[in-house]
Amino acid sequence: MVTQGLISTREDILERAIPLFARLGFHGVSMRDIAAEVEMQAAALYHHFADKEALYLAAMAYAFKDKSVVLTQAIAIPGTPLERLNRFVETLAEGMGRDPDFLALLQRERIDGNETRLKLLAEEVFAEPFDALLTLAKEIAPAHDSHMVAISICALVMYHMETAPMRRFLPGWHTTLDQPKFIAKHAMALLAQLFVDGDQK
Amino acid sequence: MVTQGLISTREDILERAIPLFARLGFHGVSMRDIAAEVEMQAAALYHHFADKEALYLAAMAYAFKDKSVVLTQAIAIPGTPLERLNRFVETLAEGMGRDPDFLALLQRERIDGNETRLKLLAEEVFAEPFDALLTLAKEIAPAHDSHMVAISICALVMYHMETAPMRRFLPGWHTTLDQPKFIAKHAMALLAQLFVDGDQK
DNA sequence: ATGAACTTAACGAACGCTCATTAAACATCG
DNA sequence: CGATGTTTAATGAGCGTTCGTTAAGTTCAT
């Protein structure tokens, strides 16, 4: 059977492999694990992918595909700089909250990815929205280094999302603090104070 | 022979296993890999540790040991809130820059650690300095949620350190932006503006 | 009948781990 | 002090299992 509905076997494999790689990492998942998930024999995977690494790279490309467009779009909508920043921050937090696999794969690639893969990830996935964020940073906080400001904006959202499983055991935590909307709101509260008040003196 | 100098064979194993686990992860390192690093047979490792997981957990405990003291100390030194915050931020950035293995292991544990291990990490390693940071956050920014502020402070340092290998390929990067001292300085520039200006209106 | 999609079977290598054995270090006691 | 037994640390061989991967054969729609 070539297609079921609209999705090819190849895509079916990728979609079922992504959660496995996200939760267990490259070395934590075997070809037989993936095959079992797709309900076929491990040997059949080699009909679609040259080897395990090729399957993994294809799964990455598939998981990261079209992830940047939403962010670029969010920041591109006209409005005051703070409105555009707010839309970016909300979209980032909301998107990460909706796709925990993407959040996990991103962290794994950051640690395990070699130079080639990191470069690909940076240039193919993040370059476009980051560029937009960079020019927004220049508008909004011209006194500081734009690259640092742009990363700091991402940090105020991403670090809360990434540390959520551990923060549960740190003092002062309660369930509200893990919600993407609350994280975005908190990040914007800090950023708004920061740039509106800060850069005018 | 029981000891060579001051370090036992058991500690020698742990110290040599830590960089391996940091770079390749639990599943990426075999008992034979570790044994080769210590220049002994894999079977000998089982004389010191019950199994691979016990070795890994011991390596974690060893790598995380005494890491919190420096941070707690940095924030405890008397001074104005901003001075104490500055000392904390500088110590955090400097410490992470000096120990990339610790930085990598921390990220791996955040992704791979189960509930038990995350709780242990949070309570044994981070609870003490985080508590101090929490009361500092209350002093310095009483209008915001203390937990969120404390995490945000860490985020402004940690996220730059963690993303350093990938940021190299993002627009606006240059070598200076990876130095711990510069990262600490940038974080403080944002934080100082934030709290001094922000929370007084 | 041809080629794509898949199965069954199996390969060699590597995995975590156990075993019997040994050499050295240590402790005990005549 | 020296002989004795005990403990410790390490070796090398090898267990059973799983790994990634390959080869050959089967199914089936075109």
Coordinates of C-alpha atoms (C1' of nucleotides) in Angstrom, one line a residue:
Chain A
M1 CA 0.0 0.0 0.0
V2 CA 1.5 3.3 -1.0
T3 CA -0.6 5.9 0.8
Q4 CA -3.2 5.8 3.5
G5 CA -5.3 8.9 3.5
L6 CA -2.7 11.6 2.5
I7 CA 0.4 10.3 4.3
S8 CA 3.0 8.1 2.8
T9 CA 4.7 5.2 4.6
R10 CA 7.9 7.2 4.7
E11 CA 6.1 10.1 6.5
D12 CA 4.4 7.6 8.8
I13 CA 7.7 6.3 9.9
L14 CA 9.1 9.8 10.5
E15 CA 6.0 10.8 12.5
R16 CA 6.2 7.8 14.7
A17 CA 10.0 8.0 15.1
I18 CA 9.9 11.6 16.2
P19 CA 8.4 11.0 19.7
L20 CA 10.7 8.1 20.3
F21 CA 13.8 10.1 19.4
A22 CA 12.5 13.1 21.4
R23 CA 12.0 11.0 24.6
L24 CA 14.9 8.6 24.4
G25 CA 17.5 10.2 22.1
F26 CA 19.3 8.7 19.1
H27 CA 21.1 5.9 21.0
G28 CA 18.1 5.2 23.2
V29 CA 16.0 4.1 20.2
S30 CA 16.6 1.0 18.1
M31 CA 15.5 0.4 14.6
R32 CA 13.3 -2.4 16.0
D33 CA 11.7 0.0 18.4
I34 CA 10.8 2.3 15.5
A35 CA 9.6 -0.6 13.4
A36 CA 7.4 -1.9 16.2
E37 CA 5.8 1.6 16.4
V38 CA 5.0 1.6 12.7
E39 CA 3.9 -2.1 12.9
M40 CA 6.4 -3.5 10.4
Q41 CA 9.7 -5.4 10.4
A42 CA 12.9 -3.5 11.1
A43 CA 14.3 -4.6 7.7
A44 CA 11.5 -2.7 6.0
L45 CA 12.8 0.6 7.3
Y46 CA 15.9 0.1 5.1
H47 CA 13.6 0.2 2.1
H48 CA 12.9 3.9 2.9
F49 CA 16.1 5.0 4.6
A50 CA 19.8 4.2 3.9
D51 CA 20.6 3.7 7.6
K52 CA 19.6 4.7 11.1
E53 CA 21.4 8.1 10.9
A54 CA 19.6 9.0 7.6
L55 CA 16.3 8.1 9.3
Y56 CA 17.2 10.3 12.3
L57 CA 18.3 13.2 10.1
A58 CA 15.1 12.9 8.0
A59 CA 13.0 12.8 11.2
M60 CA 14.8 16.0 12.4
A61 CA 14.2 17.8 9.1
Y62 CA 10.5 16.7 9.3
A63 CA 10.1 17.8 12.9
F64 CA 11.7 21.2 12.3
K65 CA 9.9 21.8 9.0
D66 CA 7.7 24.9 8.9
K67 CA 8.5 25.7 12.5
S68 CA 10.1 29.0 11.7
V69 CA 7.3 30.4 9.5
V70 CA 4.9 30.9 12.4
L71 CA 7.5 32.8 14.4
T72 CA 8.5 34.9 11.4
Q73 CA 4.9 35.6 10.7
A74 CA 4.1 36.5 14.3
I75 CA 6.8 39.2 14.4
A76 CA 5.9 40.5 10.9
I77 CA 2.3 41.6 11.7
P78 CA 2.3 45.4 11.9
G79 CA 2.0 47.2 15.2
T80 CA 4.1 48.9 17.8
P81 CA 7.5 47.3 18.6
L82 CA 6.1 46.1 22.0
E83 CA 3.0 44.6 20.3
R84 CA 5.1 42.8 17.8
L85 CA 7.4 41.6 20.6
N86 CA 4.4 40.4 22.6
R87 CA 3.1 38.5 19.6
F88 CA 6.5 36.8 19.1
V89 CA 6.8 35.8 22.8
E90 CA 3.3 34.5 23.0
T91 CA 3.7 32.5 19.8
L92 CA 7.0 31.1 21.0
A93 CA 5.6 30.0 24.4
E94 CA 2.4 28.7 22.9
G95 CA 4.2 26.7 20.2
M96 CA 6.6 25.1 22.6
G97 CA 3.8 24.2 25.0
R98 CA 1.9 22.6 22.1
D99 CA 4.8 20.5 20.8
P100 CA 6.9 19.0 23.7
D101 CA 8.6 16.7 21.2
F102 CA 10.0 19.7 19.3
L103 CA 11.2 21.2 22.5
A104 CA 13.0 18.0 23.5
L105 CA 14.5 17.4 20.0
L106 CA 15.8 21.0 20.0
Q107 CA 17.6 20.5 23.3
R108 CA 19.0 17.2 22.2
E109 CA 20.3 18.6 18.9
R110 CA 21.9 21.5 20.8
I111 CA 23.9 19.0 22.9
D112 CA 24.5 16.1 20.5
G113 CA 24.5 18.0 17.2
N114 CA 27.9 18.3 15.5
E115 CA 29.0 21.5 13.8
T116 CA 27.3 20.6 10.5
R117 CA 23.9 19.8 12.1
L118 CA 24.0 22.9 14.3
K119 CA 24.8 25.1 11.4
L120 CA 21.9 23.5 9.4
L121 CA 19.5 24.0 12.3
A122 CA 20.5 27.6 12.8
E123 CA 20.4 28.6 9.2
E124 CA 17.5 26.6 8.0
V125 CA 15.2 26.9 11.0
F126 CA 16.1 29.9 13.1
A127 CA 17.9 32.4 10.8
E128 CA 14.7 33.9 9.4
P129 CA 12.7 34.6 12.6
F130 CA 15.9 35.5 14.4
D131 CA 16.8 38.1 11.8
A132 CA 13.4 39.7 12.4
L133 CA 13.9 39.5 16.1
L134 CA 17.3 41.1 15.6
T135 CA 15.9 44.2 13.9
L136 CA 13.2 44.4 16.4
A137 CA 15.8 44.4 19.2
K138 CA 17.6 47.2 17.5
E139 CA 14.5 49.3 17.4
I140 CA 13.5 48.5 21.0
A141 CA 16.8 48.5 22.8
P142 CA 19.5 50.3 20.7
A143 CA 21.8 50.7 23.7
H144 CA 22.5 47.0 24.0
D145 CA 24.0 44.3 21.7
S146 CA 21.2 43.1 19.4
H147 CA 22.3 39.5 19.3
M148 CA 22.4 39.3 23.1
V149 CA 19.0 41.1 23.4
A150 CA 17.4 38.7 20.9
I151 CA 18.8 35.6 22.7
S152 CA 17.7 37.1 26.1
I153 CA 14.2 37.5 24.8
C154 CA 14.1 33.8 23.7
A155 CA 15.8 32.9 27.0
L156 CA 13.0 34.4 29.1
V157 CA 10.5 32.1 27.4
M158 CA 12.6 29.0 26.5
Y159 CA 14.4 28.5 29.8
H160 CA 11.1 28.4 31.7
M161 CA 9.8 25.8 29.3
E162 CA 12.9 23.7 29.3
T163 CA 13.3 23.6 33.0
A164 CA 9.7 23.0 33.8
P165 CA 10.1 19.3 34.7
M166 CA 12.8 20.3 37.3
R167 CA 11.3 23.5 38.6
R168 CA 8.5 21.5 40.0
F169 CA 10.8 20.5 42.8
L170 CA 12.2 24.0 43.5
P171 CA 10.8 26.4 46.1
G172 CA 8.0 28.8 45.2
W173 CA 6.7 26.6 42.4
H174 CA 3.0 26.1 41.6
T175 CA 1.1 24.7 38.6
T176 CA 0.2 28.1 37.1
L177 CA 3.9 28.9 36.5
D178 CA 4.2 26.2 33.8
Q179 CA 1.4 27.5 31.6
P180 CA 2.8 29.0 28.3
K181 CA 0.4 31.9 28.6
F182 CA 1.7 32.8 32.0
I183 CA 5.3 32.4 31.0
A184 CA 4.7 34.7 28.0
K185 CA 3.0 37.2 30.3
H186 CA 5.8 37.2 32.8
A187 CA 8.5 37.5 30.1
M188 CA 6.6 40.5 28.6
A189 CA 6.2 42.1 32.0
L190 CA 10.0 42.1 32.4
L191 CA 10.7 43.0 28.8
A192 CA 8.2 45.9 28.7
Q193 CA 9.6 47.4 31.9
L194 CA 13.1 46.8 30.6
F195 CA 12.9 48.5 27.3
V196 CA 10.2 51.2 27.7
D197 CA 11.6 52.5 31.0
G198 CA 15.2 51.6 30.5
D199 CA 16.2 52.9 27.2
Q200 CA 14.8 56.3 27.5
K201 CA 17.0 57.7 30.2
Chain B
M1 CA 47.0 -0.6 45.7
V2 CA 44.3 1.3 47.5
T3 CA 45.2 4.9 46.8
Q4 CA 47.5 6.7 44.4
G5 CA 48.3 10.2 45.7
L6 CA 44.9 11.1 47.3
I7 CA 42.4 9.7 44.8
S8 CA 41.0 6.2 44.9
T9 CA 40.4 4.0 41.9
R10 CA 36.6 4.5 42.4
E11 CA 37.1 8.3 42.1
D12 CA 39.4 7.9 39.2
I13 CA 36.7 5.9 37.4
L14 CA 34.1 8.6 38.1
E15 CA 36.3 11.5 37.0
R16 CA 37.1 9.8 33.7
A17 CA 33.5 8.7 33.1
I18 CA 32.1 12.2 33.6
P19 CA 33.5 13.7 30.4
L20 CA 32.3 10.7 28.4
F21 CA 28.8 10.8 29.8
A22 CA 28.7 14.6 29.3
R23 CA 29.7 14.4 25.6
L24 CA 27.9 11.2 24.6
G25 CA 25.1 10.6 27.1
F26 CA 24.3 7.4 29.1
H27 CA 23.4 5.3 26.0
G28 CA 26.3 6.7 24.0
V29 CA 28.9 5.4 26.4
S30 CA 29.7 1.7 27.0
M31 CA 31.3 0.1 30.0
R32 CA 34.2 -0.9 27.8
D33 CA 34.6 2.8 26.7
I34 CA 34.9 3.8 30.4
A35 CA 37.2 0.9 31.2
A36 CA 39.5 1.9 28.3
E37 CA 39.6 5.5 29.6
V38 CA 40.7 4.2 33.1
E39 CA 43.0 1.7 31.4
M40 CA 41.5 -1.4 32.9
Q41 CA 39.1 -4.2 31.9
A42 CA 35.4 -3.6 31.8
A43 CA 34.8 -6.4 34.4
A44 CA 36.8 -4.5 37.0
L45 CA 34.3 -1.7 36.9
Y46 CA 31.8 -4.1 38.4
H47 CA 34.0 -4.5 41.4
H48 CA 33.3 -0.8 42.2
F49 CA 29.8 -0.4 41.0
A50 CA 26.8 -2.7 40.9
D51 CA 25.9 -1.9 37.3
K52 CA 26.1 0.8 34.6
E53 CA 23.3 2.8 36.1
A54 CA 24.9 2.8 39.5
L55 CA 28.1 4.0 38.0
Y56 CA 26.2 6.7 36.1
L57 CA 24.3 7.9 39.2
A58 CA 27.6 7.9 41.2
A59 CA 29.2 10.0 38.4
M60 CA 26.3 12.4 38.5
A61 CA 26.5 12.8 42.3
Y62 CA 30.3 13.3 42.0
A63 CA 29.9 15.9 39.2
F64 CA 27.2 17.8 41.0
K65 CA 28.9 17.6 44.5
D66 CA 29.8 21.0 46.0
K67 CA 28.5 22.9 43.0
S68 CA 25.8 24.7 45.0
V69 CA 28.1 25.9 47.8
V70 CA 29.9 28.5 45.6
L71 CA 26.6 29.9 44.4
T72 CA 25.1 30.1 47.9
Q73 CA 28.3 31.7 49.1
A74 CA 28.3 34.3 46.3
I75 CA 24.9 35.5 47.1
A76 CA 25.4 35.4 50.9
I77 CA 28.3 38.0 50.9
P78 CA 26.9 41.3 52.4
G79 CA 26.2 44.2 50.1
T80 CA 23.3 46.0 48.3
P81 CA 20.8 43.6 46.6
L82 CA 22.2 44.6 43.2
E83 CA 25.8 43.8 44.4
R84 CA 24.7 40.4 45.6
L85 CA 22.8 39.8 42.4
N86 CA 25.9 40.8 40.4
R87 CA 28.0 38.4 42.4
F88 CA 25.6 35.5 41.8
V89 CA 25.3 36.2 38.1
E90 CA 29.1 36.4 37.7
T91 CA 29.7 33.3 39.7
L92 CA 27.1 31.4 37.7
A93 CA 28.5 32.4 34.3
E94 CA 32.1 31.9 35.4
G95 CA 31.4 28.5 36.9
M96 CA 29.6 27.2 33.8
G97 CA 32.3 28.5 31.5
R98 CA 34.9 26.8 33.6
D99 CA 33.1 23.4 33.6
P100 CA 31.5 22.5 30.3
D101 CA 31.0 18.9 31.4
F102 CA 28.8 20.1 34.2
L103 CA 26.8 22.3 31.9
A104 CA 26.3 19.4 29.5
L105 CA 25.4 16.9 32.3
L106 CA 22.9 19.3 33.7
Q107 CA 21.1 19.6 30.3
R108 CA 21.1 15.9 29.8
E109 CA 19.7 15.2 33.3
R110 CA 17.0 17.8 32.6
I111 CA 15.9 15.8 29.5
D112 CA 16.6 12.2 30.5
G113 CA 16.2 12.4 34.2
N114 CA 13.1 10.7 35.7
E115 CA 11.0 12.2 38.4
T116 CA 13.2 10.8 41.2
R117 CA 16.5 12.0 39.7
L118 CA 15.1 15.5 38.9
K119 CA 13.8 15.8 42.4
L120 CA 17.2 14.8 43.8
L121 CA 19.0 17.2 41.5
A122 CA 16.6 20.1 42.5
E123 CA 16.7 19.4 46.2
E124 CA 20.3 18.3 46.8
V125 CA 22.0 20.7 44.3
F126 CA 19.9 23.7 43.6
A127 CA 17.5 24.2 46.5
E128 CA 19.9 26.1 48.7
P129 CA 21.2 28.7 46.3
F130 CA 17.8 29.0 44.7
D131 CA 16.3 29.7 48.1
A132 CA 18.7 32.6 48.6
L133 CA 18.0 33.8 45.1
L134 CA 14.3 33.6 45.9
T135 CA 14.5 36.0 48.9
L136 CA 16.8 38.3 46.9
A137 CA 14.1 38.3 44.2
K138 CA 11.5 39.3 46.7
E139 CA 13.7 42.2 47.9
I140 CA 14.5 43.4 44.5
A141 CA 11.3 42.9 42.5
P142 CA 8.4 42.5 45.0
A143 CA 5.8 43.2 42.2
H144 CA 6.6 39.9 40.3
D145 CA 6.3 36.2 41.2
S146 CA 9.6 35.4 43.0
H147 CA 10.0 31.9 41.5
M148 CA 9.6 33.3 38.0
V149 CA 12.0 36.2 38.6
A150 CA 14.6 33.8 40.1
I151 CA 14.4 31.5 37.1
S152 CA 14.5 34.5 34.7
I153 CA 17.8 35.6 36.3
C154 CA 19.2 32.1 35.8
A155 CA 17.8 32.1 32.2
L156 CA 19.6 35.3 31.3
V157 CA 22.9 33.6 32.1
M158 CA 22.3 29.9 31.4
Y159 CA 20.5 30.2 28.0
H160 CA 23.4 32.1 26.5
M161 CA 25.8 29.4 27.8
E162 CA 23.7 26.5 26.7
T163 CA 23.0 27.9 23.2
A164 CA 26.6 29.0 22.6
P165 CA 27.5 26.2 20.2
M166 CA 24.5 27.0 18.0
R167 CA 24.5 30.8 18.3
R168 CA 27.7 30.8 16.4
F169 CA 25.7 30.3 13.3
L170 CA 23.0 32.9 14.0
P171 CA 23.2 36.5 12.7
G172 CA 25.0 39.1 14.8
W173 CA 27.3 36.7 16.6
H174 CA 30.9 37.4 17.3
T175 CA 33.4 35.7 19.6
T176 CA 33.0 38.2 22.5
L177 CA 29.4 37.2 23.0
D178 CA 30.5 33.7 24.3
Q179 CA 32.7 34.9 27.1
P180 CA 31.2 34.3 30.6
K181 CA 32.2 37.7 31.8
F182 CA 30.4 39.4 28.9
I183 CA 27.3 37.3 29.3
A184 CA 27.2 38.2 33.1
K185 CA 27.7 41.9 32.2
H186 CA 24.9 41.8 29.7
A187 CA 22.6 40.0 32.1
M188 CA 23.3 42.5 34.8
A189 CA 22.8 45.4 32.4
L190 CA 19.2 44.1 31.7
L191 CA 18.5 43.2 35.3
A192 CA 19.8 46.4 36.8
Q193 CA 17.6 48.5 34.5
L194 CA 14.7 46.1 35.2
F195 CA 14.6 46.3 38.9
V196 CA 16.0 49.6 39.9
D197 CA 13.9 51.6 37.4
G198 CA 11.0 49.3 37.1
D199 CA 9.8 48.4 40.5
Q200 CA 9.8 51.9 41.9
K201 CA 6.9 53.3 39.9
Chain C
dA1 C1' 5.6 -9.6 -15.6
dT2 C1' 7.7 -6.1 -13.5
dG3 C1' 8.9 -3.4 -9.6
dA4 C1' 7.8 -1.5 -5.2
dA5 C1' 6.8 -2.8 -0.4
dC6 C1' 7.4 -5.9 2.9
dT7 C1' 8.7 -10.4 5.5
dT8 C1' 11.7 -13.9 7.2
dA9 C1' 16.2 -15.2 8.4
dA10 C1' 20.4 -14.3 9.6
dC11 C1' 25.1 -12.0 9.9
dG12 C1' 28.9 -10.0 12.7
dA13 C1' 29.7 -6.8 16.1
dA14 C1' 28.8 -4.7 20.3
dC15 C1' 26.3 -4.6 24.4
dG16 C1' 25.8 -5.4 29.9
dC17 C1' 27.2 -8.5 32.8
dT18 C1' 29.0 -13.0 35.3
dC19 C1' 32.4 -16.2 36.3
dA20 C1' 36.7 -18.5 37.8
dT21 C1' 41.1 -17.3 38.7
dT22 C1' 45.2 -14.7 40.2
dA23 C1' 48.3 -11.5 42.3
dA24 C1' 49.0 -8.4 45.7
dA25 C1' 47.9 -6.2 50.1
dC26 C1' 46.4 -6.8 54.7
dA27 C1' 45.4 -9.0 59.1
dT28 C1' 46.2 -12.5 62.6
dC29 C1' 48.7 -15.2 65.6
dG30 C1' 52.3 -18.7 67.1
Chain D
dC1 C1' 59.5 -12.0 63.0
dG2 C1' 57.5 -15.0 59.7
dA3 C1' 53.9 -18.2 58.2
dT4 C1' 49.0 -18.3 57.6
dG5 C1' 44.5 -17.2 56.1
dT6 C1' 41.5 -13.4 54.3
dT7 C1' 40.3 -9.5 51.7
dT8 C1' 40.7 -6.6 47.7
dA9 C1' 41.4 -5.4 42.9
dA10 C1' 42.0 -6.8 38.7
dT11 C1' 42.2 -10.1 34.7
dG12 C1' 40.6 -12.8 30.6
dA13 C1' 37.1 -15.7 28.9
dG14 C1' 32.6 -16.0 27.8
dC15 C1' 27.5 -15.9 28.7
dG16 C1' 23.0 -14.4 26.6
dT17 C1' 21.1 -10.5 24.3
dT18 C1' 20.5 -6.8 21.4
dC19 C1' 22.4 -3.9 18.0
dG20 C1' 22.5 -2.1 12.9
dT21 C1' 22.4 -4.1 8.8
dT22 C1' 22.1 -7.3 4.7
dA23 C1' 20.3 -11.0 1.7
dA24 C1' 16.8 -13.7 -0.2
dG25 C1' 12.2 -14.6 -0.8
dT26 C1' 7.1 -13.3 -0.9
dT27 C1' 3.1 -10.4 -1.8
dC28 C1' 0.6 -7.6 -4.7
dA29 C1' -1.0 -3.7 -7.5
dT30 C1' -0.2 -2.0 -12.0

